């Protein structure tokens, strides 16, 4: 089980009320390669991955929830003072009509989060490559967001998150090697 | 952010390898009124609910993750020793073909989890009634699961979870009253 | 069964051709808390709710279809004279490319209607709280739409609809009380 | 708007409590070519179809709601006395875990209803062929249901519904001819 | 099986980098009546349609993949030189945040492709009307795209594709007649 | 564009009419890691992957369509002589009610195919790891299917397909190395 502490993994600051930027960032909240998808993927795979990798999945899955909270905080800070008129100007009227300034787990185009974004196969090699791919895709998304962001404070946080994905990808590659090496001793299939 | 401690909120024991029961329980893992839906709903609403209720949503949302872990543990324990043939006999061949004995966020019929199960409106009264309804629906699901379960050990855990939903529903009703009382002072919508 | 009479529950007038406003209003046509969701929810729950509440669900469910028709009429009147160029300027090119100026059951972001927006649990208390929550969420949506509408004629109709949701919420609360009182005599779950 | 009268378009009788048959019939409640899809398709197309065909769509759309009510009544009667154990034996445990013996808008496999089953193009010829195809598909579904039903009373109602789809298909073909003939005078697209 | 030859069925030229037009055209890539839906529908129905029509479905299904490739080429050419800033101006930031300038199978509003757009009933008449309707709907979509396109080179290709749909519709009508004539000899359903 | 030749990449033989096995195999037709997902993923990524890898994606994507045809042929042969009663006994009544003995793009649990199963990021490394993961997941699915299949003829074809996925995974790993090596010369991001 988890215990909550009221702090963020890394500080989140925003320069201005900027709902248009929030509209883009929501991709990493409820999108295909966002932090929710990441956390749910790893914590779910924990149960059937070989023991050597359980701790890694647990740690990274838990960290992704911290990232999800950072993204939520960014979106909240970028929109909390936005008037309905400012939401409209930012292209957020469809979101506002449904959710006011509240957050929701959809991607930047408004498609709701679905578990079909993620996978668990029971096969250790397949699962770990799913995870490596996930981290590379999350890294790419952070890059695209940095490219279209106009808030240097936000970009500081996004760069931190992008770097964490690079670290996670590296750690999953090491785990893949361990699993492949173990295959010599015990045939998976 | 959250810290993980390797313990369950309440013990989970299973009598036998029983994949058929696991097939039903997965409703509370990735189904419409399951623990994933609950946790994501409350933690997401935190950002825009009035301050007086933020702590409640945070506490219950975090607890729902502990419940999700209990459900995952039940499903895992009920299926971990099941052979492919036993999975077939339990009606789990469609799950097995896709996921082996790994878990996945779908409901008992195999429909993948979707964020459309939950809502956040930005309106405090609407959000808190969404939450009361969610707890009542989760309570009902636990009752239906208890009705069709044939494992008294599992039922012990399910009854614990059902009771927690009753407590949460009560706490959300109290929060609703607080929000309604405050409406006299400040108009919400 | 139902009989159709060619009249609206409440008059619908629009000031101008205004496809941008239509784009927002479609939230209440095919969105999560829209009139289609409401009508389908109540009419479906009719079959298993206790007898005392069947008539209420039937009446409100039937009325929600009248509301759906009002929303459809608004959208139609706001877009029927819009040229393709005007649809584009209003941000409706994605809708136009698929549907021309015809209506469709999607939300303001273009996500298609799904039955996962609604629920029926068989448990009377859970179902009636689902319904109270639905009305509160619909009320909130009407408020958000009024906030971003620039047509006072449309707002007149939206305010009528918002008030109906307040009345329905009140009636469902009364029904909840009846069901709770009856729980003393007969155990539901 | 619609007025409700408490009677069915055609009598619905069931021989026995038969949840397994209900499991199949739900295909026509919330499935791709079911009565909900039909009603919503026609009533939605009303707004932009040429005037000559509006009445036809309105009449058939309204009748499809009466069919939806007949299907709901069949499902309800086939399951209302089923115990949880009988629901399990009928393969309905996944439905029961989520909905008890209540109805829900999903297909026989448990996939929730989605508006993507239907279409409205604004082009009269395209829309009317969508409707002819819909009726032929509904007719086929009724045939498949009759083929696997073991209740002659239910089959009597299903045959009535199948025949209505044949009549609707014929009427839509006549409408197609009217629209094609009119194309000589006025270019649609 | 299929063999690939590196040529397009019909030339695709674009006047300018024009991501806004690409945003609309993607409707025919991953949308409800797009070329992917068409190809998958016909090739899937091949297996159970009467022998006389198998070749037609195979030919048209294969041709629709060629159309899918033409649409992909259009979208690619219209966006390949677009900067992130130009993607934003074109309303493509939600797509860019997720996919950079890569293509994806969603409709113009960003809703991901789903097989629920298509159908196969096993009944020859139902299936062939599904196909006629599909071609008419695709024709309509091409018309709406031509109406909002501002690139005459693209429109040349779109007109070619629209005409192919007209031809396909005609061929499916002929097949319907063959199937109806055969019904005298052998009862389908 | 593609040319069709009426032959299969590898022979498909079935021992018996065996609809229950068909029910499992459909996982590789319309499921998350099935052949449709594979073909669509690679052919879509072709447009924006670096030139050195385009041919590989084109070749493998085209081959996956041949695999899709093999799977379709298996399902067809296993079900073509099944009576409605045999479909029911095999747990295929939900499929039959909707599709008769026709095929459809859903997974073994009946969830319809969705493009959210696949991804294209525009980032070469992310895309190629998506592809490696896809092949490993497809390999695992073939293993699970072989484990629950009771037809040695089908297993012969499934083993061929499993081996092809191993080869594809190896070729994508080589491509990953090429892309990583090129990163020295040109920084992707």
GROMACS .gro file of C-alpha atoms in nm, chain F residues 88-153:
model
   66
 1033UNK     CA    1  -2.335  -2.212  -2.885
 1034UNK     CA    2  -2.154  -2.509  -2.734
 1035UNK     CA    3  -1.821  -2.348  -2.823
 1036UNK     CA    4  -1.907  -2.030  -2.632
 1037UNK     CA    5  -1.953  -1.843  -2.959
 1038UNK     CA    6  -2.321  -1.756  -2.922
 1039UNK     CA    7  -2.239  -1.388  -2.856
 1040UNK     CA    8  -2.038  -1.381  -3.180
 1041UNK     CA    9  -2.302  -1.577  -3.369
 1042UNK     CA   10  -2.586  -1.349  -3.256
 1043UNK     CA   11  -2.402  -1.055  -3.409
 1044UNK     CA   12  -2.210  -1.204  -3.700
 1045UNK     CA   13  -2.340  -1.555  -3.777
 1046UNK     CA   14  -2.031  -1.751  -3.882
 1047UNK     CA   15  -1.869  -1.446  -4.042
 1048UNK     CA   16  -1.539  -1.315  -3.909
 1049UNK     CA   17  -1.494  -0.989  -3.724
 1050UNK     CA   18  -1.205  -0.783  -3.593
 1051UNK     CA   19  -1.243  -0.834  -3.221
 1052UNK     CA   20  -1.031  -1.012  -2.966
 1053UNK     CA   21  -1.108  -1.346  -2.801
 1054UNK     CA   22  -1.322  -1.172  -2.538
 1055UNK     CA   23  -1.522  -0.987  -2.805
 1056UNK     CA   24  -1.371  -0.639  -2.753
 1057UNK     CA   25  -1.360  -0.466  -3.095
 1058UNK     CA   26  -1.026  -0.373  -3.252
 1059UNK     CA   27  -0.911  -0.020  -3.174
 1060UNK     CA   28  -0.619   0.180  -3.312
 1061UNK     CA   29  -0.523   0.262  -2.953
 1062UNK     CA   30  -0.347  -0.076  -2.953
 1063UNK     CA   31  -0.073   0.076  -3.170
 1064UNK     CA   32   0.137   0.388  -3.178
 1065UNK     CA   33   0.349   0.613  -3.401
 1066UNK     CA   34   0.559   0.879  -3.232
 1067UNK     CA   35   0.765   1.028  -3.515
 1068UNK     CA   36   1.073   0.953  -3.301
 1069UNK     CA   37   1.271   0.674  -3.473
 1070UNK     CA   38   1.397   0.510  -3.154
 1071UNK     CA   39   1.056   0.516  -2.989
 1072UNK     CA   40   0.892   0.377  -3.302
 1073UNK     CA   41   1.138   0.094  -3.347
 1074UNK     CA   42   1.108  -0.010  -2.981
 1075UNK     CA   43   0.731  -0.002  -3.023
 1076UNK     CA   44   0.789  -0.247  -3.306
 1077UNK     CA   45   1.024  -0.477  -3.116
 1078UNK     CA   46   0.779  -0.487  -2.828
 1079UNK     CA   47   0.497  -0.561  -3.072
 1080UNK     CA   48   0.680  -0.863  -3.213
 1081UNK     CA   49   0.762  -0.997  -2.868
 1082UNK     CA   50   0.400  -0.956  -2.764
 1083UNK     CA   51   0.278  -1.130  -3.080
 1084UNK     CA   52   0.524  -1.412  -3.018
 1085UNK     CA   53   0.388  -1.454  -2.666
 1086UNK     CA   54   0.030  -1.460  -2.792
 1087UNK     CA   55   0.115  -1.736  -3.039
 1088UNK     CA   56   0.268  -1.932  -2.753
 1089UNK     CA   57  -0.043  -1.898  -2.540
 1090UNK     CA   58  -0.257  -2.005  -2.834
 1091UNK     CA   59  -0.039  -2.309  -2.901
 1092UNK     CA   60  -0.069  -2.397  -2.532
 1093UNK     CA   61  -0.448  -2.411  -2.546
 1094UNK     CA   62  -0.491  -2.547  -2.899
 1095UNK     CA   63  -0.593  -2.909  -2.946
 1096UNK     CA   64  -0.538  -2.924  -3.323
 1097UNK     CA   65  -0.186  -3.025  -3.431
 1098UNK     CA   66  -0.247  -2.900  -3.785
   0.00000   0.00000   0.00000
